């Protein structure tokens, strides 16, 4: 048996948007269950995101430390950002985030994995890229603001990230999924067997 997620959409009798924010909104749907009952479901509508696991030639991952107000913690993360423009090519967005947050560029890009962050309450889809052959970006550094103005930047060995994840010391979703997926790929068919950077992404269709 092949284990694979499949597209399916249950009937929605009514829908409303009780809250609209700057980047996301909250939607309420009345969904018809298999037995015919109707259940109300509230969830966050999200444009989607990209994240970058940037791996250098010493097997270290580029990570940033940033304050996240909802959880009241400074979290170690990998560079990431929203897909602000509908239909935006996720690779282009990932390259932009790596430049803006770390002033780094990469020559080799592949899809590491695709995830839904919290599918029970949010439709956010994230594509995590693997970026290799890193170098300093040209030009001036991107001017950061708000939480990003307080960011720390570091390069951490992969094995130390995995240790921190399994010890319950690192909690950012993209870092956790990215680090463990990287090790799985290294121990499997190898990084060169990963999907190409422009691989289709049904969760967030894009223009090539």
PDB file of C-alpha atoms in Angstrom:
ATOM      1  CA  UNK A   1       0.000   0.000   0.000  1.00  0.00           C
ATOM      2  CA  UNK A   2       1.241   3.468  -0.886  1.00  0.00           C
ATOM      3  CA  UNK A   3       0.941   6.020   1.908  1.00  0.00           C
ATOM      4  CA  UNK A   4       0.037   9.301   0.249  1.00  0.00           C
ATOM      5  CA  UNK A   5      -2.123  12.316   1.124  1.00  0.00           C
ATOM      6  CA  UNK A   6      -4.965  12.905  -1.328  1.00  0.00           C
ATOM      7  CA  UNK A   7      -7.043  15.932  -2.263  1.00  0.00           C
ATOM      8  CA  UNK A   8     -10.651  15.911  -1.049  1.00  0.00           C
ATOM      9  CA  UNK A   9     -13.192  18.619  -0.281  1.00  0.00           C
ATOM     10  CA  UNK A  10     -16.331  18.097   1.778  1.00  0.00           C
ATOM     11  CA  UNK A  11     -19.409  20.195   1.099  1.00  0.00           C
ATOM     12  CA  UNK A  12     -19.558  23.621   2.748  1.00  0.00           C
ATOM     13  CA  UNK A  13     -23.099  24.878   3.412  1.00  0.00           C
ATOM     14  CA  UNK A  14     -22.081  28.397   4.487  1.00  0.00           C
ATOM     15  CA  UNK A  15     -18.944  30.400   5.034  1.00  0.00           C
ATOM     16  CA  UNK A  16     -18.027  33.744   6.591  1.00  0.00           C
ATOM     17  CA  UNK A  17     -14.871  35.678   7.484  1.00  0.00           C
ATOM     18  CA  UNK A  18     -15.280  37.155  10.990  1.00  0.00           C
ATOM     19  CA  UNK A  19     -11.733  38.561  11.069  1.00  0.00           C
ATOM     20  CA  UNK A  20      -9.374  39.927   8.430  1.00  0.00           C
ATOM     21  CA  UNK A  21      -5.832  40.883   9.397  1.00  0.00           C
ATOM     22  CA  UNK A  22      -2.840  42.340   7.593  1.00  0.00           C
ATOM     23  CA  UNK A  23      -1.594  39.023   6.181  1.00  0.00           C
ATOM     24  CA  UNK A  24      -4.047  36.385   7.387  1.00  0.00           C
ATOM     25  CA  UNK A  25      -7.731  36.031   8.197  1.00  0.00           C
ATOM     26  CA  UNK A  26     -10.083  33.730  10.094  1.00  0.00           C
ATOM     27  CA  UNK A  27     -12.765  31.833   8.205  1.00  0.00           C
ATOM     28  CA  UNK A  28     -15.788  29.971   9.563  1.00  0.00           C
ATOM     29  CA  UNK A  29     -17.217  27.150   7.435  1.00  0.00           C
ATOM     30  CA  UNK A  30     -20.307  25.011   8.048  1.00  0.00           C
ATOM     31  CA  UNK A  31     -19.038  21.615   6.829  1.00  0.00           C
ATOM     32  CA  UNK A  32     -21.211  18.610   6.014  1.00  0.00           C
ATOM     33  CA  UNK A  33     -19.920  15.481   7.782  1.00  0.00           C
ATOM     34  CA  UNK A  34     -20.149  11.955   6.264  1.00  0.00           C
ATOM     35  CA  UNK A  35     -23.266  11.218   8.333  1.00  0.00           C
ATOM     36  CA  UNK A  36     -25.021  14.344   7.037  1.00  0.00           C
ATOM     37  CA  UNK A  37     -24.613  16.486  10.149  1.00  0.00           C
ATOM     38  CA  UNK A  38     -23.251  20.009   9.760  1.00  0.00           C
ATOM     39  CA  UNK A  39     -20.329  21.108  11.933  1.00  0.00           C
ATOM     40  CA  UNK A  40     -18.836  24.599  12.223  1.00  0.00           C
ATOM     41  CA  UNK A  41     -15.065  24.829  11.690  1.00  0.00           C
ATOM     42  CA  UNK A  42     -12.965  27.961  12.370  1.00  0.00           C
ATOM     43  CA  UNK A  43      -9.497  28.207  10.825  1.00  0.00           C
ATOM     44  CA  UNK A  44      -6.822  30.679   9.855  1.00  0.00           C
ATOM     45  CA  UNK A  45      -6.455  31.441   6.159  1.00  0.00           C
ATOM     46  CA  UNK A  46      -2.760  31.870   5.344  1.00  0.00           C
ATOM     47  CA  UNK A  47      -0.977  32.824   2.092  1.00  0.00           C
ATOM     48  CA  UNK A  48       1.695  30.149   2.553  1.00  0.00           C
ATOM     49  CA  UNK A  49       5.391  30.347   3.360  1.00  0.00           C
ATOM     50  CA  UNK A  50       8.822  29.254   2.268  1.00  0.00           C
ATOM     51  CA  UNK A  51      11.813  28.296   4.399  1.00  0.00           C
ATOM     52  CA  UNK A  52      15.455  27.646   3.581  1.00  0.00           C
ATOM     53  CA  UNK A  53      17.753  25.080   5.132  1.00  0.00           C
ATOM     54  CA  UNK A  54      21.082  26.524   3.974  1.00  0.00           C
ATOM     55  CA  UNK A  55      23.861  23.949   4.321  1.00  0.00           C
ATOM     56  CA  UNK A  56      27.507  25.025   4.019  1.00  0.00           C
ATOM     57  CA  UNK A  57      30.499  22.939   2.967  1.00  0.00           C
ATOM     58  CA  UNK A  58      31.270  22.103   6.607  1.00  0.00           C
ATOM     59  CA  UNK A  59      27.847  20.473   7.114  1.00  0.00           C
ATOM     60  CA  UNK A  60      26.608  23.420   9.158  1.00  0.00           C
ATOM     61  CA  UNK A  61      23.153  24.952   8.876  1.00  0.00           C
ATOM     62  CA  UNK A  62      22.580  28.701   8.794  1.00  0.00           C
ATOM     63  CA  UNK A  63      20.179  29.585  11.619  1.00  0.00           C
ATOM     64  CA  UNK A  64      18.751  32.770  13.050  1.00  0.00           C
ATOM     65  CA  UNK A  65      17.443  33.534  16.537  1.00  0.00           C
ATOM     66  CA  UNK A  66      14.328  35.677  16.623  1.00  0.00           C
ATOM     67  CA  UNK A  67      11.699  36.765  19.165  1.00  0.00           C
ATOM     68  CA  UNK A  68       8.258  35.262  18.556  1.00  0.00           C
ATOM     69  CA  UNK A  69       5.615  37.081  20.543  1.00  0.00           C
ATOM     70  CA  UNK A  70       2.777  34.489  20.469  1.00  0.00           C
ATOM     71  CA  UNK A  71       4.973  31.927  22.284  1.00  0.00           C
ATOM     72  CA  UNK A  72       6.978  34.505  24.288  1.00  0.00           C
ATOM     73  CA  UNK A  73      10.310  32.954  23.310  1.00  0.00           C
ATOM     74  CA  UNK A  74      13.375  33.635  21.223  1.00  0.00           C
ATOM     75  CA  UNK A  75      13.493  30.720  18.818  1.00  0.00           C
ATOM     76  CA  UNK A  76      16.307  29.379  16.672  1.00  0.00           C
ATOM     77  CA  UNK A  77      14.920  29.120  13.146  1.00  0.00           C
ATOM     78  CA  UNK A  78      15.953  28.760   9.541  1.00  0.00           C
ATOM     79  CA  UNK A  79      15.331  31.722   7.193  1.00  0.00           C
ATOM     80  CA  UNK A  80      11.671  31.865   6.192  1.00  0.00           C
ATOM     81  CA  UNK A  81       8.990  34.219   4.980  1.00  0.00           C
ATOM     82  CA  UNK A  82       5.492  34.619   3.617  1.00  0.00           C
ATOM     83  CA  UNK A  83       4.404  34.162   0.028  1.00  0.00           C
ATOM     84  CA  UNK A  84       3.131  37.738  -0.111  1.00  0.00           C
ATOM     85  CA  UNK A  85       2.328  37.777  -3.825  1.00  0.00           C
ATOM     86  CA  UNK A  86      -0.399  35.410  -5.117  1.00  0.00           C
ATOM     87  CA  UNK A  87       1.103  32.878  -7.521  1.00  0.00           C
ATOM     88  CA  UNK A  88       4.661  33.897  -6.622  1.00  0.00           C
ATOM     89  CA  UNK A  89       7.324  31.358  -7.526  1.00  0.00           C
ATOM     90  CA  UNK A  90       8.337  29.869  -4.150  1.00  0.00           C
ATOM     91  CA  UNK A  91      11.976  29.475  -5.214  1.00  0.00           C
ATOM     92  CA  UNK A  92      12.230  33.195  -5.913  1.00  0.00           C
ATOM     93  CA  UNK A  93      10.659  33.938  -2.532  1.00  0.00           C
ATOM     94  CA  UNK A  94      13.117  31.599  -0.781  1.00  0.00           C
ATOM     95  CA  UNK A  95      16.087  33.208  -2.509  1.00  0.00           C
ATOM     96  CA  UNK A  96      14.811  36.601  -1.394  1.00  0.00           C
ATOM     97  CA  UNK A  97      14.413  35.489   2.218  1.00  0.00           C
ATOM     98  CA  UNK A  98      17.916  34.003   2.342  1.00  0.00           C
ATOM     99  CA  UNK A  99      19.320  37.275   1.034  1.00  0.00           C
ATOM    100  CA  UNK A 100      17.255  39.524   3.303  1.00  0.00           C
ATOM    101  CA  UNK A 101      17.713  37.579   6.546  1.00  0.00           C
ATOM    102  CA  UNK A 102      21.281  36.282   6.117  1.00  0.00           C
ATOM    103  CA  UNK A 103      22.821  38.225   3.175  1.00  0.00           C
ATOM    104  CA  UNK A 104      23.703  34.873   1.611  1.00  0.00           C
ATOM    105  CA  UNK A 105      23.133  33.404  -1.851  1.00  0.00           C
ATOM    106  CA  UNK A 106      23.213  29.772  -2.979  1.00  0.00           C
ATOM    107  CA  UNK A 107      23.953  28.133  -6.299  1.00  0.00           C
ATOM    108  CA  UNK A 108      22.276  24.754  -5.697  1.00  0.00           C
ATOM    109  CA  UNK A 109      18.587  24.633  -4.737  1.00  0.00           C
ATOM    110  CA  UNK A 110      16.339  21.622  -4.171  1.00  0.00           C
ATOM    111  CA  UNK A 111      13.007  20.943  -2.479  1.00  0.00           C
ATOM    112  CA  UNK A 112      13.662  19.336   0.900  1.00  0.00           C
ATOM    113  CA  UNK A 113      10.027  18.826   1.937  1.00  0.00           C
ATOM    114  CA  UNK A 114       6.528  20.329   1.875  1.00  0.00           C
ATOM    115  CA  UNK A 115       4.404  20.540   5.025  1.00  0.00           C
ATOM    116  CA  UNK A 116       1.154  21.891   6.442  1.00  0.00           C
ATOM    117  CA  UNK A 117       2.136  23.513   9.737  1.00  0.00           C
ATOM    118  CA  UNK A 118      -1.138  23.069  11.665  1.00  0.00           C
ATOM    119  CA  UNK A 119      -3.766  21.525   9.353  1.00  0.00           C
ATOM    120  CA  UNK A 120      -6.347  21.225  12.119  1.00  0.00           C
ATOM    121  CA  UNK A 121      -6.621  24.982  12.501  1.00  0.00           C
ATOM    122  CA  UNK A 122      -4.754  26.723   9.664  1.00  0.00           C
ATOM    123  CA  UNK A 123      -4.316  26.170   5.919  1.00  0.00           C
ATOM    124  CA  UNK A 124      -0.685  27.366   5.911  1.00  0.00           C
ATOM    125  CA  UNK A 125       1.496  25.340   3.539  1.00  0.00           C
ATOM    126  CA  UNK A 126       5.296  25.638   3.741  1.00  0.00           C
ATOM    127  CA  UNK A 127       7.868  24.561   1.183  1.00  0.00           C
ATOM    128  CA  UNK A 128      11.270  23.965   2.774  1.00  0.00           C
ATOM    129  CA  UNK A 129      14.177  24.265   0.373  1.00  0.00           C
ATOM    130  CA  UNK A 130      17.687  22.888   0.695  1.00  0.00           C
ATOM    131  CA  UNK A 131      20.249  25.480  -0.411  1.00  0.00           C
ATOM    132  CA  UNK A 132      23.908  24.559  -0.966  1.00  0.00           C
ATOM    133  CA  UNK A 133      27.066  26.090  -2.427  1.00  0.00           C
ATOM    134  CA  UNK A 134      26.671  29.193  -0.264  1.00  0.00           C
ATOM    135  CA  UNK A 135      28.461  32.510  -0.584  1.00  0.00           C
ATOM    136  CA  UNK A 136      28.117  36.074   0.644  1.00  0.00           C
ATOM    137  CA  UNK A 137      25.563  38.078  -1.329  1.00  0.00           C
ATOM    138  CA  UNK A 138      26.657  41.149  -3.232  1.00  0.00           C
ATOM    139  CA  UNK A 139      25.564  44.682  -2.419  1.00  0.00           C
ATOM    140  CA  UNK A 140      24.318  46.254   0.774  1.00  0.00           C
ATOM    141  CA  UNK A 141      22.587  44.303   3.480  1.00  0.00           C
ATOM    142  CA  UNK A 142      18.805  44.434   3.554  1.00  0.00           C
ATOM    143  CA  UNK A 143      17.537  46.935   6.115  1.00  0.00           C
ATOM    144  CA  UNK A 144      15.624  45.012   8.791  1.00  0.00           C
ATOM    145  CA  UNK A 145      13.040  46.294  11.260  1.00  0.00           C
ATOM    146  CA  UNK A 146      10.822  45.222  14.178  1.00  0.00           C
ATOM    147  CA  UNK A 147      11.689  41.725  15.507  1.00  0.00           C
ATOM    148  CA  UNK A 148      14.189  41.171  12.704  1.00  0.00           C
ATOM    149  CA  UNK A 149      16.318  44.080  13.930  1.00  0.00           C
ATOM    150  CA  UNK A 150      17.193  41.973  16.990  1.00  0.00           C
ATOM    151  CA  UNK A 151      18.039  38.764  15.100  1.00  0.00           C
ATOM    152  CA  UNK A 152      21.175  36.745  15.778  1.00  0.00           C
ATOM    153  CA  UNK A 153      22.832  34.706  13.038  1.00  0.00           C
ATOM    154  CA  UNK A 154      24.882  31.540  13.436  1.00  0.00           C
ATOM    155  CA  UNK A 155      26.007  28.365  11.664  1.00  0.00           C
ATOM    156  CA  UNK A 156      25.368  25.180  13.618  1.00  0.00           C
ATOM    157  CA  UNK A 157      26.442  21.589  12.817  1.00  0.00           C
ATOM    158  CA  UNK A 158      23.559  19.413  11.653  1.00  0.00           C
ATOM    159  CA  UNK A 159      24.128  16.875  14.428  1.00  0.00           C
ATOM    160  CA  UNK A 160      23.818  19.610  17.075  1.00  0.00           C
ATOM    161  CA  UNK A 161      20.465  20.704  15.647  1.00  0.00           C
ATOM    162  CA  UNK A 162      19.193  17.131  15.679  1.00  0.00           C
ATOM    163  CA  UNK A 163      20.357  16.721  19.273  1.00  0.00           C
ATOM    164  CA  UNK A 164      18.534  19.911  20.255  1.00  0.00           C
ATOM    165  CA  UNK A 165      15.345  18.829  18.493  1.00  0.00           C
ATOM    166  CA  UNK A 166      15.250  15.432  20.189  1.00  0.00           C
ATOM    167  CA  UNK A 167      16.130  16.984  23.555  1.00  0.00           C
ATOM    168  CA  UNK A 168      13.160  19.344  23.341  1.00  0.00           C
ATOM    169  CA  UNK A 169      15.392  22.423  23.170  1.00  0.00           C
ATOM    170  CA  UNK A 170      14.526  23.561  19.634  1.00  0.00           C
ATOM    171  CA  UNK A 171      10.874  24.049  18.683  1.00  0.00           C
ATOM    172  CA  UNK A 172      10.516  25.988  15.427  1.00  0.00           C
ATOM    173  CA  UNK A 173       8.490  23.891  13.015  1.00  0.00           C
ATOM    174  CA  UNK A 174      10.574  24.542   9.897  1.00  0.00           C
ATOM    175  CA  UNK A 175      13.874  23.998  11.706  1.00  0.00           C
ATOM    176  CA  UNK A 176      12.669  20.727  13.254  1.00  0.00           C
ATOM    177  CA  UNK A 177      11.211  19.356  10.015  1.00  0.00           C
ATOM    178  CA  UNK A 178      14.104  20.654   7.938  1.00  0.00           C
ATOM    179  CA  UNK A 179      16.894  19.246  10.122  1.00  0.00           C
ATOM    180  CA  UNK A 180      15.307  15.804  10.465  1.00  0.00           C
ATOM    181  CA  UNK A 181      14.439  15.675   6.757  1.00  0.00           C
ATOM    182  CA  UNK A 182      18.016  16.590   5.875  1.00  0.00           C
ATOM    183  CA  UNK A 183      19.420  13.716   7.920  1.00  0.00           C
ATOM    184  CA  UNK A 184      16.835  11.328   6.473  1.00  0.00           C
ATOM    185  CA  UNK A 185      17.818  12.367   2.939  1.00  0.00           C
ATOM    186  CA  UNK A 186      21.530  12.042   3.706  1.00  0.00           C
ATOM    187  CA  UNK A 187      20.981   8.548   5.095  1.00  0.00           C
ATOM    188  CA  UNK A 188      18.658   7.590   2.241  1.00  0.00           C
ATOM    189  CA  UNK A 189      19.134   8.204  -1.474  1.00  0.00           C
ATOM    190  CA  UNK A 190      21.317  11.291  -0.928  1.00  0.00           C
ATOM    191  CA  UNK A 191      20.749  15.016  -1.320  1.00  0.00           C
ATOM    192  CA  UNK A 192      21.110  14.955  -5.098  1.00  0.00           C
ATOM    193  CA  UNK A 193      18.040  12.698  -5.273  1.00  0.00           C
ATOM    194  CA  UNK A 194      15.791  15.390  -3.770  1.00  0.00           C
ATOM    195  CA  UNK A 195      13.131  16.995  -5.953  1.00  0.00           C
ATOM    196  CA  UNK A 196      14.224  19.883  -8.202  1.00  0.00           C
ATOM    197  CA  UNK A 197      13.654  23.411  -6.921  1.00  0.00           C
ATOM    198  CA  UNK A 198      10.842  24.023  -9.433  1.00  0.00           C
ATOM    199  CA  UNK A 199       8.931  20.822  -8.546  1.00  0.00           C
ATOM    200  CA  UNK A 200       5.132  21.245  -8.628  1.00  0.00           C
ATOM    201  CA  UNK A 201       3.470  22.242  -5.355  1.00  0.00           C
ATOM    202  CA  UNK A 202      -0.284  21.551  -5.527  1.00  0.00           C
ATOM    203  CA  UNK A 203      -0.874  23.200  -2.142  1.00  0.00           C
ATOM    204  CA  UNK A 204       0.300  26.548  -3.537  1.00  0.00           C
ATOM    205  CA  UNK A 205       0.338  26.564  -7.362  1.00  0.00           C
ATOM    206  CA  UNK A 206       2.826  29.042  -8.808  1.00  0.00           C
ATOM    207  CA  UNK A 207       4.090  30.587 -12.007  1.00  0.00           C
ATOM    208  CA  UNK A 208       7.408  29.203 -13.264  1.00  0.00           C
TER     209      UNK A 208
END
